[in-house]
Every structure is written in structure tokens, then in C-alpha cells.
Coordinates of C-alpha atoms in Angstrom, one line a residue:
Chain A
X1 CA 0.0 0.0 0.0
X2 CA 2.2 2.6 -1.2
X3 CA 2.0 5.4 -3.3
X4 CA 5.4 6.7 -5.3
X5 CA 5.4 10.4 -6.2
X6 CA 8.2 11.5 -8.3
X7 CA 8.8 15.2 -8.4
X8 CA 11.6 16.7 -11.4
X9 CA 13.6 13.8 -11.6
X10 CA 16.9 14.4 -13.0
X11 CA 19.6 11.4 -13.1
X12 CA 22.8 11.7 -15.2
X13 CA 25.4 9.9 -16.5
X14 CA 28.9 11.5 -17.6
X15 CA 26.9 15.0 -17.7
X16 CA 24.1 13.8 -19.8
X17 CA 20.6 13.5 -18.8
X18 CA 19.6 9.9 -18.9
X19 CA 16.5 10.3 -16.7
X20 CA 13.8 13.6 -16.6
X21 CA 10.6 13.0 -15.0
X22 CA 8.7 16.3 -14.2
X23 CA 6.4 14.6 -12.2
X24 CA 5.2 10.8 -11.7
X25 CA 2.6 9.3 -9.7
X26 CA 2.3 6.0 -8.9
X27 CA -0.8 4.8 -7.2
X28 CA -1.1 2.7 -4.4
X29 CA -1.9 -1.3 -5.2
X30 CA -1.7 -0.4 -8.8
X31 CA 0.5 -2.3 -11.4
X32 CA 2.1 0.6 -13.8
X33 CA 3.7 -0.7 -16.9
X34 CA 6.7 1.4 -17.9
X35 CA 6.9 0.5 -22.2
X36 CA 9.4 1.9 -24.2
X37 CA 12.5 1.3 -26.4
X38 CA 15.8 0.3 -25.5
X39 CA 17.8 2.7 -23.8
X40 CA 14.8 5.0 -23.2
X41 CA 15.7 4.7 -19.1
X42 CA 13.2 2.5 -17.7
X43 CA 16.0 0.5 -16.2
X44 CA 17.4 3.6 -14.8
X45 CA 14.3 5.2 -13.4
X46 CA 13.4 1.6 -11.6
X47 CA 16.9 2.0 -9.7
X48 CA 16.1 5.1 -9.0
X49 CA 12.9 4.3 -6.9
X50 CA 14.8 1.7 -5.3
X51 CA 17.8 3.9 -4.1
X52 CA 20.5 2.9 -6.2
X53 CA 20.9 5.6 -8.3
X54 CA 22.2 8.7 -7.3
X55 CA 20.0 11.7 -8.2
X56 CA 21.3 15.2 -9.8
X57 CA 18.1 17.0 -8.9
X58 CA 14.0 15.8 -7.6
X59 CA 12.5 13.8 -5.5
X60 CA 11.2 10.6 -4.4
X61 CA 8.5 9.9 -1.9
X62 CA 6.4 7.6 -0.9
X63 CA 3.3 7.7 1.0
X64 CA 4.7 11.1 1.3
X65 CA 8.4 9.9 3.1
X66 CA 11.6 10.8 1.4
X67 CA 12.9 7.3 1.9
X68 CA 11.4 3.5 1.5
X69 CA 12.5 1.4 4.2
X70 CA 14.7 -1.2 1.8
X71 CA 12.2 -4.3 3.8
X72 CA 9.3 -2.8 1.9
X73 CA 11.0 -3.2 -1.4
X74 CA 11.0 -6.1 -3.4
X75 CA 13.0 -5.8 -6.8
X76 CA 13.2 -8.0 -10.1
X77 CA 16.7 -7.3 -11.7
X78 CA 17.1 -7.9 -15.3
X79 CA 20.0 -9.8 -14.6
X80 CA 20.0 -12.9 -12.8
X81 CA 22.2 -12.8 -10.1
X82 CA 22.6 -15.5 -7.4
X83 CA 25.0 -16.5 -4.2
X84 CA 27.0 -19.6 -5.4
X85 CA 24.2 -21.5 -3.2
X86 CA 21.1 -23.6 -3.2
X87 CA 17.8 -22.1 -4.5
X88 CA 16.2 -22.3 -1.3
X89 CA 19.1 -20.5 0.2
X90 CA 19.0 -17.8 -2.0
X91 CA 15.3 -17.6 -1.8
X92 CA 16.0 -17.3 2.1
X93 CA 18.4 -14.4 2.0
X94 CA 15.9 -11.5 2.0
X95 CA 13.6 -13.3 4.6
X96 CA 16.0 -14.1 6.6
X97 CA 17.7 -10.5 6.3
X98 CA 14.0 -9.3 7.3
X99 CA 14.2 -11.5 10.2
X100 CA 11.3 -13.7 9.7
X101 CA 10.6 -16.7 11.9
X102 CA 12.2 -19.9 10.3
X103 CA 8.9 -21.4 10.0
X104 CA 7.6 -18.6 8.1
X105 CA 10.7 -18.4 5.9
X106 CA 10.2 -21.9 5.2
X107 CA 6.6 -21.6 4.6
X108 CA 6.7 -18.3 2.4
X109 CA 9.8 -19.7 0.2
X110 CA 7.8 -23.0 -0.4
X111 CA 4.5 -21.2 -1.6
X112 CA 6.7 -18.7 -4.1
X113 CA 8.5 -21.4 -5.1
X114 CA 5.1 -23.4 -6.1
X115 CA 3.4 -20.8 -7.5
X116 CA 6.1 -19.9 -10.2
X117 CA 6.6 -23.8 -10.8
X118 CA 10.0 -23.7 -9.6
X119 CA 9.7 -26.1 -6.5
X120 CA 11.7 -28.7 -8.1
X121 CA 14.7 -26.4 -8.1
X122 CA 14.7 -25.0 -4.5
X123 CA 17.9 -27.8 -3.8
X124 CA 19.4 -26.9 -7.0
X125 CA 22.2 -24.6 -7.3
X126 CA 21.3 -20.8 -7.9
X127 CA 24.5 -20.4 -10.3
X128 CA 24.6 -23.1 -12.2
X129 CA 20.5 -22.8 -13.5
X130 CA 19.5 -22.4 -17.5
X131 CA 18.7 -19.2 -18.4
X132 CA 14.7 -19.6 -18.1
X133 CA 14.8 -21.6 -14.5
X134 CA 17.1 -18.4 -13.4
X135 CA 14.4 -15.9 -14.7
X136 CA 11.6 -17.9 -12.4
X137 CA 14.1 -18.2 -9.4
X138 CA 14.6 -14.4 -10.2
X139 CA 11.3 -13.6 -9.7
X140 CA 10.2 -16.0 -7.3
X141 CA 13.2 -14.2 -5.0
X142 CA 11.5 -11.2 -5.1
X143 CA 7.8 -12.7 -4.6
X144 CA 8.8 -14.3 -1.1
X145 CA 9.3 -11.0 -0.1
X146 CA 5.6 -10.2 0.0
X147 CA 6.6 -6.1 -0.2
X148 CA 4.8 -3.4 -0.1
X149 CA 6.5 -2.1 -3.2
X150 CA 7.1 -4.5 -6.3
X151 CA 9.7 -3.6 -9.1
X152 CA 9.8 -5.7 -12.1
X153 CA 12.6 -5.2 -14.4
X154 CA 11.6 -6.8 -18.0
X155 CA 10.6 -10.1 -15.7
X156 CA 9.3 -12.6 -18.4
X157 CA 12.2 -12.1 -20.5
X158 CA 14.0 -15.2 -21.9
X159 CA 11.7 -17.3 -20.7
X160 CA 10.4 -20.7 -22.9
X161 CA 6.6 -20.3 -24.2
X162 CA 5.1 -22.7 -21.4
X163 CA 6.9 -20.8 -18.7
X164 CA 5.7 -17.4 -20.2
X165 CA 2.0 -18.5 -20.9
X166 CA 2.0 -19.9 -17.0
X167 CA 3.2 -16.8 -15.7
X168 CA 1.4 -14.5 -18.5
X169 CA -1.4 -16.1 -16.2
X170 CA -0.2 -16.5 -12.7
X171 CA 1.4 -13.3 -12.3
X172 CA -1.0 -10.8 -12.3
X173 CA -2.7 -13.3 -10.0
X174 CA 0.1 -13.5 -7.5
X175 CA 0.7 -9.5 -7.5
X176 CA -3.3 -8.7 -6.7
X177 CA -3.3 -11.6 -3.6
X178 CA -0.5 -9.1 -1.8
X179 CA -1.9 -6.1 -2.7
X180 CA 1.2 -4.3 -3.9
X181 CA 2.0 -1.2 -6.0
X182 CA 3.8 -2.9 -8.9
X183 CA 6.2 -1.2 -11.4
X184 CA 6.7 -3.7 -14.1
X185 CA 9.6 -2.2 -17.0
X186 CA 8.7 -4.2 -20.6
X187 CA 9.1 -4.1 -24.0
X188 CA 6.3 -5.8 -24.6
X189 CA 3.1 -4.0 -25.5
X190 CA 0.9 -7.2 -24.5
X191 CA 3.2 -7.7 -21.2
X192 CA 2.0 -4.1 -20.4
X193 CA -1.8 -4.2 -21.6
X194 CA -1.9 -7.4 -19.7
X195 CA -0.6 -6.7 -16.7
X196 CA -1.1 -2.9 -16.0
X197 CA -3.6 -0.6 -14.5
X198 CA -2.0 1.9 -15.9
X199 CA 0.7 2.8 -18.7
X200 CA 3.6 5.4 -18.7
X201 CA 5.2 5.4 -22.0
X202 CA 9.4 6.7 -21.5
X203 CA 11.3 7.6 -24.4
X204 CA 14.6 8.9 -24.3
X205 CA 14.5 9.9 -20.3
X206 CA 11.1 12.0 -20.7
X207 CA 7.4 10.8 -20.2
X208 CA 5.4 11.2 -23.0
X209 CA 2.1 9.5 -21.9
X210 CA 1.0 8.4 -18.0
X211 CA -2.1 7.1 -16.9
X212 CA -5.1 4.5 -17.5
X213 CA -4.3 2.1 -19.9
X214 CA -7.4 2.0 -21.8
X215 CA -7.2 5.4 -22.7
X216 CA -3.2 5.6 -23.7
X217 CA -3.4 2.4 -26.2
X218 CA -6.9 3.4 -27.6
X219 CA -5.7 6.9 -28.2
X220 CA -1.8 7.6 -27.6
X221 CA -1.1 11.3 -28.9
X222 CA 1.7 11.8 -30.0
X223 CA 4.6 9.4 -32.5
X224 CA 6.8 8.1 -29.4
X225 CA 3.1 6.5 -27.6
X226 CA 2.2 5.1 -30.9
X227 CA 5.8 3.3 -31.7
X228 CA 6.1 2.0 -28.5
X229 CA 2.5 0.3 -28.2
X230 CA 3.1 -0.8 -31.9
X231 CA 1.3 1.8 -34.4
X232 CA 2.6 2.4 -37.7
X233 CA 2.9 6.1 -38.4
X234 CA 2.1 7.0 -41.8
X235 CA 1.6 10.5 -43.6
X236 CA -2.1 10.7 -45.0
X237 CA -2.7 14.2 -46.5
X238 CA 0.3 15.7 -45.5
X239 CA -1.2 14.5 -41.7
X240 CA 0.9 12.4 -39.3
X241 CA -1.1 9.6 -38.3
X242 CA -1.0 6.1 -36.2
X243 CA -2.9 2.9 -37.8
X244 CA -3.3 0.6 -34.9
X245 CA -1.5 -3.0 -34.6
X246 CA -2.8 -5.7 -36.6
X247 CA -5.3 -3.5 -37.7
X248 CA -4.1 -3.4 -41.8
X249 CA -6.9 -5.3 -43.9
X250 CA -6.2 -6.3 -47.7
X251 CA -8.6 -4.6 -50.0
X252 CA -10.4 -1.5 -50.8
X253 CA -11.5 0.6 -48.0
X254 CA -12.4 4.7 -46.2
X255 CA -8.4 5.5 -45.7
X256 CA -6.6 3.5 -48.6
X257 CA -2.7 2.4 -49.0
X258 CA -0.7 0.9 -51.6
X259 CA 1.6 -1.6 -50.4
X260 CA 4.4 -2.4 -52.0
X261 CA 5.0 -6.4 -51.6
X262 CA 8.3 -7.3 -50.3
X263 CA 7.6 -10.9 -49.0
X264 CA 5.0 -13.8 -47.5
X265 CA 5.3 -15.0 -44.5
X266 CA 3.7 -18.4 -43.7
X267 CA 4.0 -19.4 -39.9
X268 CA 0.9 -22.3 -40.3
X269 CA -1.8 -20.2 -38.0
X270 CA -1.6 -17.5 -39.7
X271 CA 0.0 -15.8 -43.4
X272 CA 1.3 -11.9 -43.4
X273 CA 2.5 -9.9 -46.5
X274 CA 5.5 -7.4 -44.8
X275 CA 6.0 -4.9 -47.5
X276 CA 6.1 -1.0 -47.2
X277 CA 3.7 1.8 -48.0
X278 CA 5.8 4.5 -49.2
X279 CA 9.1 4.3 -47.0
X280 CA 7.5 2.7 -43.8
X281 CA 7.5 -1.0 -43.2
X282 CA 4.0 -2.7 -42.7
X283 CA 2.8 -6.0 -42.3
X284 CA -0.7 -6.9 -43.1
X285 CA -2.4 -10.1 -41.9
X286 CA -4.3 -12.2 -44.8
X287 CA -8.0 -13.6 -43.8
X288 CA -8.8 -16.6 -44.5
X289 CA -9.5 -17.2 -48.0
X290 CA -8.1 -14.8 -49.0
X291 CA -4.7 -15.1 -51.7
X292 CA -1.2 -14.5 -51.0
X293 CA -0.2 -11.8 -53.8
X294 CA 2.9 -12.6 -55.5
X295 CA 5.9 -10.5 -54.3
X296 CA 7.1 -7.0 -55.8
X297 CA 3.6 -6.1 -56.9
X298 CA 1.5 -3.5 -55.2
X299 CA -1.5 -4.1 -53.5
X300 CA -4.5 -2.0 -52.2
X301 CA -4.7 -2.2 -48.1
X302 CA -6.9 -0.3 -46.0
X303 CA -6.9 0.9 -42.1
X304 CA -10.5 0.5 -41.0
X305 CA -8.9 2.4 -38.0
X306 CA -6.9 5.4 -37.5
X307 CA -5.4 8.7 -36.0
X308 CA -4.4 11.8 -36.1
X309 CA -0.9 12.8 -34.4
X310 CA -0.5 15.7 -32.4
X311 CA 3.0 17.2 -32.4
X312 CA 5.5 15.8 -29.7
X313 CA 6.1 18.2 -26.7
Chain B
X16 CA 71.5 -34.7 27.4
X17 CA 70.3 -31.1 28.8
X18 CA 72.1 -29.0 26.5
X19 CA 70.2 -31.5 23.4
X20 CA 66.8 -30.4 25.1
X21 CA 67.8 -26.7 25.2
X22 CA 68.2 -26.5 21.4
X23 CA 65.2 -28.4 20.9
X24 CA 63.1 -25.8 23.2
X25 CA 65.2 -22.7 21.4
X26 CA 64.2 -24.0 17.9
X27 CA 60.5 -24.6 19.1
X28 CA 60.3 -21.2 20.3
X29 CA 61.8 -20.2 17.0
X30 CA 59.0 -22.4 15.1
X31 CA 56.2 -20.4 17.1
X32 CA 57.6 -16.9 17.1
X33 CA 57.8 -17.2 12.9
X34 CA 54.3 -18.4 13.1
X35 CA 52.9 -15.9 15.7
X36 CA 55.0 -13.2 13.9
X37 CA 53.9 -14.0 9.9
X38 CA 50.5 -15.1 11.6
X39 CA 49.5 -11.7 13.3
X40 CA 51.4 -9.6 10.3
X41 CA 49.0 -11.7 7.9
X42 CA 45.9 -11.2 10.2
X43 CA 46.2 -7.7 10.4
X44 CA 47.0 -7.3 6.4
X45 CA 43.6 -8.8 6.1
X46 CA 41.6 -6.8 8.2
X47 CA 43.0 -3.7 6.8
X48 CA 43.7 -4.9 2.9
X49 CA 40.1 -6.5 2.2
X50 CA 37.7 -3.8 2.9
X51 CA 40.4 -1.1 0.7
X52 CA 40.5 -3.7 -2.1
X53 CA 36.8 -4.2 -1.8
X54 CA 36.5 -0.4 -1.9
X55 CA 38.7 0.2 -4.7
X56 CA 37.2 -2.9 -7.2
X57 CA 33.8 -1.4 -6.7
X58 CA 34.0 2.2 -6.6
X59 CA 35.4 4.6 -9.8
X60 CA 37.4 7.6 -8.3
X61 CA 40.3 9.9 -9.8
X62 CA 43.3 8.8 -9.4
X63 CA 42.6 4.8 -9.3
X64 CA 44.6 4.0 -12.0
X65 CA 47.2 5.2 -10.3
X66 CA 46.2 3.2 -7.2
X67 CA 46.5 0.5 -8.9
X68 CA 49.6 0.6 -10.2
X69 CA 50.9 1.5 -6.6
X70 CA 49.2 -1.9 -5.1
X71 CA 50.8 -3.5 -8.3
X72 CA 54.2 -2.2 -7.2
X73 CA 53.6 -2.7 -3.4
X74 CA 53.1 -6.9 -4.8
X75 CA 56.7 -7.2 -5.9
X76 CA 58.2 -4.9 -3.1
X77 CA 62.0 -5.9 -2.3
X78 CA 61.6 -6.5 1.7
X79 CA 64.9 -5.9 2.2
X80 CA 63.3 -1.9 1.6
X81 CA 60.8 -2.1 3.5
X82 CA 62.6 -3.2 6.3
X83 CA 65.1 -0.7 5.7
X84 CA 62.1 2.6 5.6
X85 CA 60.9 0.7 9.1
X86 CA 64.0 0.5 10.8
X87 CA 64.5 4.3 9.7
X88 CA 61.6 4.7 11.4
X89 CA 61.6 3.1 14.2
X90 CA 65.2 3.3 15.1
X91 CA 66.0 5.3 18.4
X92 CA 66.9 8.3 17.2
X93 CA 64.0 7.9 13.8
X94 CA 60.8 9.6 14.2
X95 CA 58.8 6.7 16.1
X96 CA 62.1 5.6 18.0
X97 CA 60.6 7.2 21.3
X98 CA 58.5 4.1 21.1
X99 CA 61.0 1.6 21.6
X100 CA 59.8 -0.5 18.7
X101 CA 63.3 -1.4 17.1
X102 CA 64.6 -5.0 17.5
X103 CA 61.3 -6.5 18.7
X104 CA 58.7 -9.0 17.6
X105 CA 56.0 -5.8 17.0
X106 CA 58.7 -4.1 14.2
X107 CA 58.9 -7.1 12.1
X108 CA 55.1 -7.6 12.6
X109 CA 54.5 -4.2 11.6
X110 CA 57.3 -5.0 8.7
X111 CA 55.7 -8.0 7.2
X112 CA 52.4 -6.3 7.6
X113 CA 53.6 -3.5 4.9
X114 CA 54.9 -6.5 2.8
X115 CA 51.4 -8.8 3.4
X116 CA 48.7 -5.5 2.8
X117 CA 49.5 -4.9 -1.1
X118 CA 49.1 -8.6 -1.6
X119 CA 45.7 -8.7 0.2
X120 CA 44.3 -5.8 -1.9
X121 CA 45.3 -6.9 -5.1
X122 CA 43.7 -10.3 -4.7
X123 CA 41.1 -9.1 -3.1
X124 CA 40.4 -6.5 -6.0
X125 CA 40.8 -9.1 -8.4
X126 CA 38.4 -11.8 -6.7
X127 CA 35.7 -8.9 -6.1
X128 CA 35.8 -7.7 -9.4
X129 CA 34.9 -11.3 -10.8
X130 CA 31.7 -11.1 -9.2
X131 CA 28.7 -9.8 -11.0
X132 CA 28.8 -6.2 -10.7
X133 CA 25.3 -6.1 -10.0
X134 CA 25.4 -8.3 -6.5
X135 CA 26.0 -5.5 -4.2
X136 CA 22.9 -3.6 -5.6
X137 CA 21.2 -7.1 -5.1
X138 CA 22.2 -7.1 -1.3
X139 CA 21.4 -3.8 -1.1
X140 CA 17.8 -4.2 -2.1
X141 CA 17.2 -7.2 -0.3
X142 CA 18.0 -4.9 2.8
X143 CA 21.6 -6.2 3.5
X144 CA 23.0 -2.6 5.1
X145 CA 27.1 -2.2 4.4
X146 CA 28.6 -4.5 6.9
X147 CA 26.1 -7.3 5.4
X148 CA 26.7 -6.5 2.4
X149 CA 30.4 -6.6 2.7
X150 CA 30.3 -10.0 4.8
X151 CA 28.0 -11.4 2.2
X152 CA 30.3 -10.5 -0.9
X153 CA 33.5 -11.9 1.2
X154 CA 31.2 -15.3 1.2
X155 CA 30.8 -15.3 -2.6
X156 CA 35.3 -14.1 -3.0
X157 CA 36.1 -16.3 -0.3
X158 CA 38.1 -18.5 -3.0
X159 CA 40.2 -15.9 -4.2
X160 CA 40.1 -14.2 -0.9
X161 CA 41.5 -17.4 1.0
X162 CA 44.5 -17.3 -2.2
X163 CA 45.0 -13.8 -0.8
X164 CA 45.7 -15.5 2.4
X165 CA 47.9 -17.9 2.0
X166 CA 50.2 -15.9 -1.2
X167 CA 50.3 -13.0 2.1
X168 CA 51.6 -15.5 4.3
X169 CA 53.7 -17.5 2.0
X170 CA 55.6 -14.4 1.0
X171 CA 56.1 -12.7 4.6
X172 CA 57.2 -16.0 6.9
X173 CA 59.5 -17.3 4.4
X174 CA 61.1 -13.3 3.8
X175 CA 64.5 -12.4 5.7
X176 CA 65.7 -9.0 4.5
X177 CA 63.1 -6.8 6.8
X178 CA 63.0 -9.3 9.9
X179 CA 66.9 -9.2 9.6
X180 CA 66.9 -5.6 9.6
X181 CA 64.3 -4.7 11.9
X182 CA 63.9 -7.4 14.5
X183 CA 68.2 -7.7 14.6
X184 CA 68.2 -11.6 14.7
X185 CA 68.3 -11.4 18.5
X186 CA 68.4 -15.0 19.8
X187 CA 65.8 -15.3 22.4
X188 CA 63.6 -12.4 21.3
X189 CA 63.4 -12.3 17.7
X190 CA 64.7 -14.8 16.0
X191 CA 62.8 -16.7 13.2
X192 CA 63.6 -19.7 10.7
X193 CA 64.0 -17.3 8.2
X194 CA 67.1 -16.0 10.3
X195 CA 67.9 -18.6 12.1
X196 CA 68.9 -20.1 9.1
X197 CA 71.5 -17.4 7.5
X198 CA 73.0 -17.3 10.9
X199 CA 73.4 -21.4 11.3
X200 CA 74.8 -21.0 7.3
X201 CA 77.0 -18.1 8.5
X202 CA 78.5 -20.3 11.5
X203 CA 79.0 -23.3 8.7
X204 CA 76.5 -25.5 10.3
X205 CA 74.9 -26.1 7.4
X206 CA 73.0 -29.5 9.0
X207 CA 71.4 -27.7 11.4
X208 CA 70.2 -24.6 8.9
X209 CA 68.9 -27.8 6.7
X210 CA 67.1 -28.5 9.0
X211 CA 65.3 -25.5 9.9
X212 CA 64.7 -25.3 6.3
X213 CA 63.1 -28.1 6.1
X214 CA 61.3 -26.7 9.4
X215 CA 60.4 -23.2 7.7
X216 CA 58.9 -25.7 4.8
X217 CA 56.6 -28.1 6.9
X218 CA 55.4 -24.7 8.9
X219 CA 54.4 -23.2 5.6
X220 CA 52.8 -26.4 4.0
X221 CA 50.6 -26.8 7.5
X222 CA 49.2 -23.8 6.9
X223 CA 48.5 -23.7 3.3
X224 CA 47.1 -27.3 4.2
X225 CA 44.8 -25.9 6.0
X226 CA 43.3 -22.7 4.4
X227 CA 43.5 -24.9 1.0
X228 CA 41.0 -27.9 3.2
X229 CA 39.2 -24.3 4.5
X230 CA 38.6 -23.2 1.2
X231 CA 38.0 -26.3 -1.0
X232 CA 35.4 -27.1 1.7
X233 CA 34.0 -23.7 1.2
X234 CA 34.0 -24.3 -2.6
X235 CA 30.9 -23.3 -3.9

């Protein structure tokens, strides 16, 4: 139960500004998705809730204090890193740092451990896991914790397609039954649309959209918000504007596109032409029935759904 | 018959004091050479370069020059002479302590550095405070840390120049196997210097012995 308030937020690195947040709330048992690019300082801005990085001007508070006690904290690293011990040991560390009561520690490890399907590993040694089995014990580390305050660096990264669907699932789950306020750092527009309450889209150190989810994907303003929740931008009338994802139909329709056919691509479930209309690359999904065109000709597709840009701030 | 078990006590006492000596000079290189090494292979400062290529230098240090800027020192009429230090047990400690503490650093700074430089912020975050955090990392270098040992150890009981200069060789105060065995050489008997030798030898392999069953036990 804690609300984060971020106040002009400036972090740097070798005199350049890598992080500036005019002002961030984050509420209180929500989960905020943090999308954007590589390198856009998602990463950096988690650390910097979590005290590790050092700040050239702002503020932090939570629940209106300048400083989160670090028990209340429970943080997702993008790397894996373990002591050169068992699972269960490692598991134990923060618990045990917390001075919780053996049982509890026992009881706590044990239920994380189940619920990311990782109880087979708890003797295991922590160092010498796959890369997937070292994401879960990651996470499951962190999920022990049962904190206050949840940050999730790009947590379902790497992992195989069973693991990800199970946790896709469990996750959200697992965050509601402690109640926490979760910051979860992705990539991934359907990590963040699935998991979130709410969206802040970060693009080279500055926010560019925050707040409910529904209305940033439905209707993000400006280019950066579009390309990170996977728009295409295209130039109708001289106008910039944003055709949602998978939203490309072949044929004839209101707001029309020729698409020049660059290649097929067959994965069984489902075929897609990837082509470009005019320098910008698009990929259009056939429906059933419908033929494949044959490659270097140009096609008529159509958005059935689009809008207008606003200039970036 | 008595005279035999007068030797053997002298070169039992001998034995010990190298052990005590190179023992407590080692000890104290530790507690004052891990936490700098740890400090300098995790934080970026001016001047660390530079740092390190003064701990690089300190590694190869000639004893016979350190013993020679301690005796300088400590030497009556020196700047720390008032303390009486000179030709006891205390100046070689303090001696082979100079020698030991460059050793320590550098392997410490190496071992820390091989650890994921992303542990500490772990610890932190898990709510380790410094002296955890510290302890915790020393768990996870204990390998290289325990090398650091025994190369600090290996270099100071079996050196002669600075305990020669600075402890004076005195026969019932501060004598070692190191020195015992120039002077026995010097006074031709070369049996008995053999033999302390081969004394210095088994001291140093019982020791390495056991850090090495310490830290292959520890072996993660």
C-alpha cells in the first residue's frame, strides 16, 4: 500500500541527462507498466525508486516519506544474479535479512516457489541454472518477499513459451493476492496491456504519456506513444497519423494504401505480406480465404482504424 | 642430554615466534587490505589508476626496503624511536604487515571484481545494510580471498631481508627460521640450517594445508 510520487527527476550519466521525469505518480496497489525502447531509461528510473541511483536534482516519496525502508522493497533485476548457493538459500536471504521466523521463511519460500513452478529447483544450485529456470528463481526471490513495493525489471524475459504463458497467467494473480504497487519495466506492448492498470510510455529519459491504460493504447497522442504500443505512423494528407497494430486489412476501403510487396510470410496459424507503403515498413495479416499476392507487386490495403498525431512536446 | 633439550626448546620457540609473527602480520593485512580492495574494485574515483599501479608495485616490493624505511623509522633516534619499537617482535610484525597489505588488496580487488557487478545492488535491495553486504560479498570471494591468504603468508614468513633488519636476529627475542637459518649457514652449520629449512617448509605447508581444506570445503 504505497503510493510513489516522483517530483523533477533528474539522473545523469557523464553530464548527460539519462532520466527527466517532471512529475510521476504512482498509485497505491496499482500495477504501472513502464513501455518503451531500448535505452529510453526504464531500467534507470526503476533503480532510482529503489535507491540505487544517485539523483542530480527531484525527489522521491512515498506515502509522502523521502525514503522506503529497503524491507518494503522487493525488486526484479534484469540480470540474474545468485549467491554460489542452493535455490532455497538464496530464496532465504531476503527473509531471513527481514528476520522472519524460520517457519515462516520456510513456509513463504515454499508457496513462491510453487506458485512460479519452480519447486523442483529450491535444492538446486542458484548459479549453475538455464537461463529460463534463473528468470523464475529471479522472480520468485522477489515474490517471497511479500513487499509493499514490487519492481519488475523486463521479468518474463527469456523465458520458454510454457513458462511465459504460465506466468502471462499466474502473475497478475500472485501480485493482486499481496496487494502491492507494482512497477513492471517491458518491452512488450501485450506484457504491459496485460498486466497494467496503468501505462507510462518513456522515451529517451522523458514521459510522453502516464495514466489509465485504456485510454493511452486506444488513443496515444503523439509518434513516441504510438511506436512504442506498436502503431505504424504513416503521412495521410500531409497529416501524421497512427494505424493501430494488426489492424491493416487487404482490399479497398475509407483511408486507402498501396503496399508495396516485399515478402509472405507463412508461420501455419496464420499468413502476413511485410511490405512498405511509401518508406515505412508494414505488415498486413491475410483472412482466410483470401490469396497471397505474389511479391514485388503492389497491393491496395486499408486501415478500418486510425489517427491523427498531435506534435511531440 | 640437557644441552640436546635446550636447542630443541630454542628451535621450538623459533617455530612459534615465525608463526605468531607472519600469523598476526597476515591477520592484520587482512583486516586492513580486504575492505580497501573491496572499496577500490567497486568504486570509480580519480586517481585509481594510479592506485593500482601502486598496489601493483607494493606486490613485488623488495623486503629488504621495507625493512630498511621501518627501521628508519623506528630506530631510536628515527621519528617513532621514542616508542621503543626497534629490534622487537611488534617491528617485524609491523614489517611483514607492509609486505602482506599490497598482496591482500590486489587479490582481493581481483576476486571482487569477478563477481557480478550487479550483487552488491542485489544485497542492497534485499535490505543487506554495508557490513552485510560486505560480509556477504566476502562469502561469494572467499576463493580468491582465501589465495589472498595464504600468497600474504607465504611471501612474509618465508622473507629475511626486513625481519633481519628490523627485528636484529636477537636469539631469544626475535629470531625466526628465516634468520635462524642465515646465521646457522653463517657459522658453517649447514645441517642444522637444513634443517630448519626443512622446518620453515613443513610450517608453511601446514598452513597452506589448512586454508586450502578451508577453502575447497568452502567451494561453492
Amino acid at each position: 500500500m504505497t503510493d510513489v510520487l516522483l517530483e523533477n527527476l533528474r539522473v545523469e550519466r557523464e553530464r548527460r541527462p539519462v532520466l527527466n521525469v517532471e512529475l510521476l505518480v504512482l498509485r497505491s496497489r496499482r500495477t504501472t507498466a513502464i513501455l518503451g525502447p531500448n535505452g529510453s531509461g526504464k531500467t534507470t528510473l526503476l533503480r532510482a525508486i529503489a535507491g540505487l541511483e544517485r539523483l542530480h536534482s527531484g525527489r522521491i516519496s512515498f506515502d509522502g516519506a523521502a525514503s522506503i525502508d529497503k524491507r518494503d522493497l522487493a525488486y526484479v533485476f534484469q540480470e540474474q544474479v545468485f549467491l554460489r548457493q542452493s535455490v532455497r538459500r538464496n530464496l532465504e536471504l531476503g527473509l531471513r535479512l527481514r528476520a522472519v521466523h524460520n517457519q515462516q521463511i520456510r513456509e513463504r519460500v515454499e508457496e513462491a516457489a510453487r506458485s512460479i513452478g519452480i519447486f523442483h529447483l529450491l535444492d538446486r544450485r542458484a548459479d549453475r541454472l538455464s537461463g529460463g529456470e534463473a528468470r523464475r528463481v529471479n522472480l520468485a526471490r522477489a515474490l517471497c518477499l511479500r513487499a509493499p513495493l514490487v519492481l519488475l525489471d523486463e521479468p518474463l524475459e527469456g523465458l520458454d513459451v510454457q513458462a511465459y504463458a504460465h506466468l502471462m497467467d499466474e502473475l497478475p494473480r500472485i501480485l493482486d493476492a499481496f496487494e502491492a504497487t507494482t512497477l513492471l519495466v517491458t518491452h512488450s506492448r501485450d506484457e504491459a496491456l496485460r498486466f497494467a492498470d496503468d501505462l507510462v510510455v518513456l522515451v529517451n529519459g522523458r514521459i510522453y504519456a502516464a495514466g489509465d491504460k485504456h485510454e493511452i493504447a486506444t488513443n496515444p497522442r503523439f509518434s513516441e506513444v504510438s511506436e512504442a504500443l506498436g502503431y505504424t505512423i504513416l503521412t495521410v494528407a500531409g497529416r501524421r497519423c497512427a494505424v493501430p497494430p494488426n489492424a491493416f486489412r487487404v482490399g479497398a476501403g475509407q483511408v486507402q494504401f498501396l503496399m508495396q510487396v516485399e515478402a509472405i510470410i507463412d508461420s501455419v496459424d496464420a499468413k502476413e505480406i511485410v511490405g512498405r507503403i511509401d518508406d515505412v515498413r508494414v505488415r498486413v495479416r491475410l483472412e482466410d480465404g483470401q490469396e497471397a499476392p505474389t511479391t514485388g507487386n503492389r497491393i491496395a490495403v486499408y486501415a478500418p482504424r486510425l489517427h491523427e498525431l498531435e506534435t511531440s512536446p | 642430554m640437557g644441552e640436546l633439550f635446550a636447542v630443541e626448546a630454542t628451535t621450538a620457540a623459533i617455530v612459534l615466534r615465525s608463526l605468531v609473527v607472519s600469523g598476526l602480520a597476515t591477520l592484520l593485512a587482512v583486516l586492513v587490505g580486504v575492505p580497501i580492495g573491496y572499496a577500490i574494485a567497486r568504486r570509480q574515483f580519480r586517481g585509481r589508476t594510479l592506485l593500482l599501479g601502486l598496489i601493483n608495485t607494493g606486490l613485488g616490493m623488495p623486503p629488504v626496503v621495507v625493512g630498511l624505511v621501518v627501521w628508519v623509522l623506528l630506530v631510536r633516534s628515527g621519528p617513532f624511536g621514542d616508542l621503543g619499537l626497534i629490534y622487537t617482535p611488534a617491528a617485524m610484525v609491523l614489517a611483514q604487515f607492509l609486505l602482506a597489505t599490497p598482496m591482500v588488496i590486489g587479490f582481493t580487488i581481483a576476486s571482487v571484481q569477478a563477481l557480478s557487478p550487479r550483487l552488491a545492488d542485489l544485497l542492497t535491495v534485499l535490505g543487506a545494510g554495508r557490513v552485510r553486504t560486505l560480509w556477504l560479498m566476502a562469502m561469494e570471494a572467499r576463493l580468491g580471498l582465501l589465495v589472498a591468504i595464504m600468497a600474504a603468508f607465504g611471501a612474509i614468513v618465508s622473507e629475511v631481508g626486513a625481519s633481519m633488519i628490523v627485528g636484529g636476529n636477537l636469539e631469544r627475542s626475535t629470531r625466526v627460521l628465516t634468520t635462524a637459518i642465515v646465521t646457522e649457514t653463517s657459522r658453517g652449520e649447514v645441517e642444522r640450517a637444513l634443517a630448519l629449512g626443512l622446518m620453515l617448509l613443513g610450517l608453511s605447508f601446514s598452513v597452506n594445508l589448512t586454508l586450502t581444506i578451508i577453502q575447497q570445503r568452502a567451494r561453492p
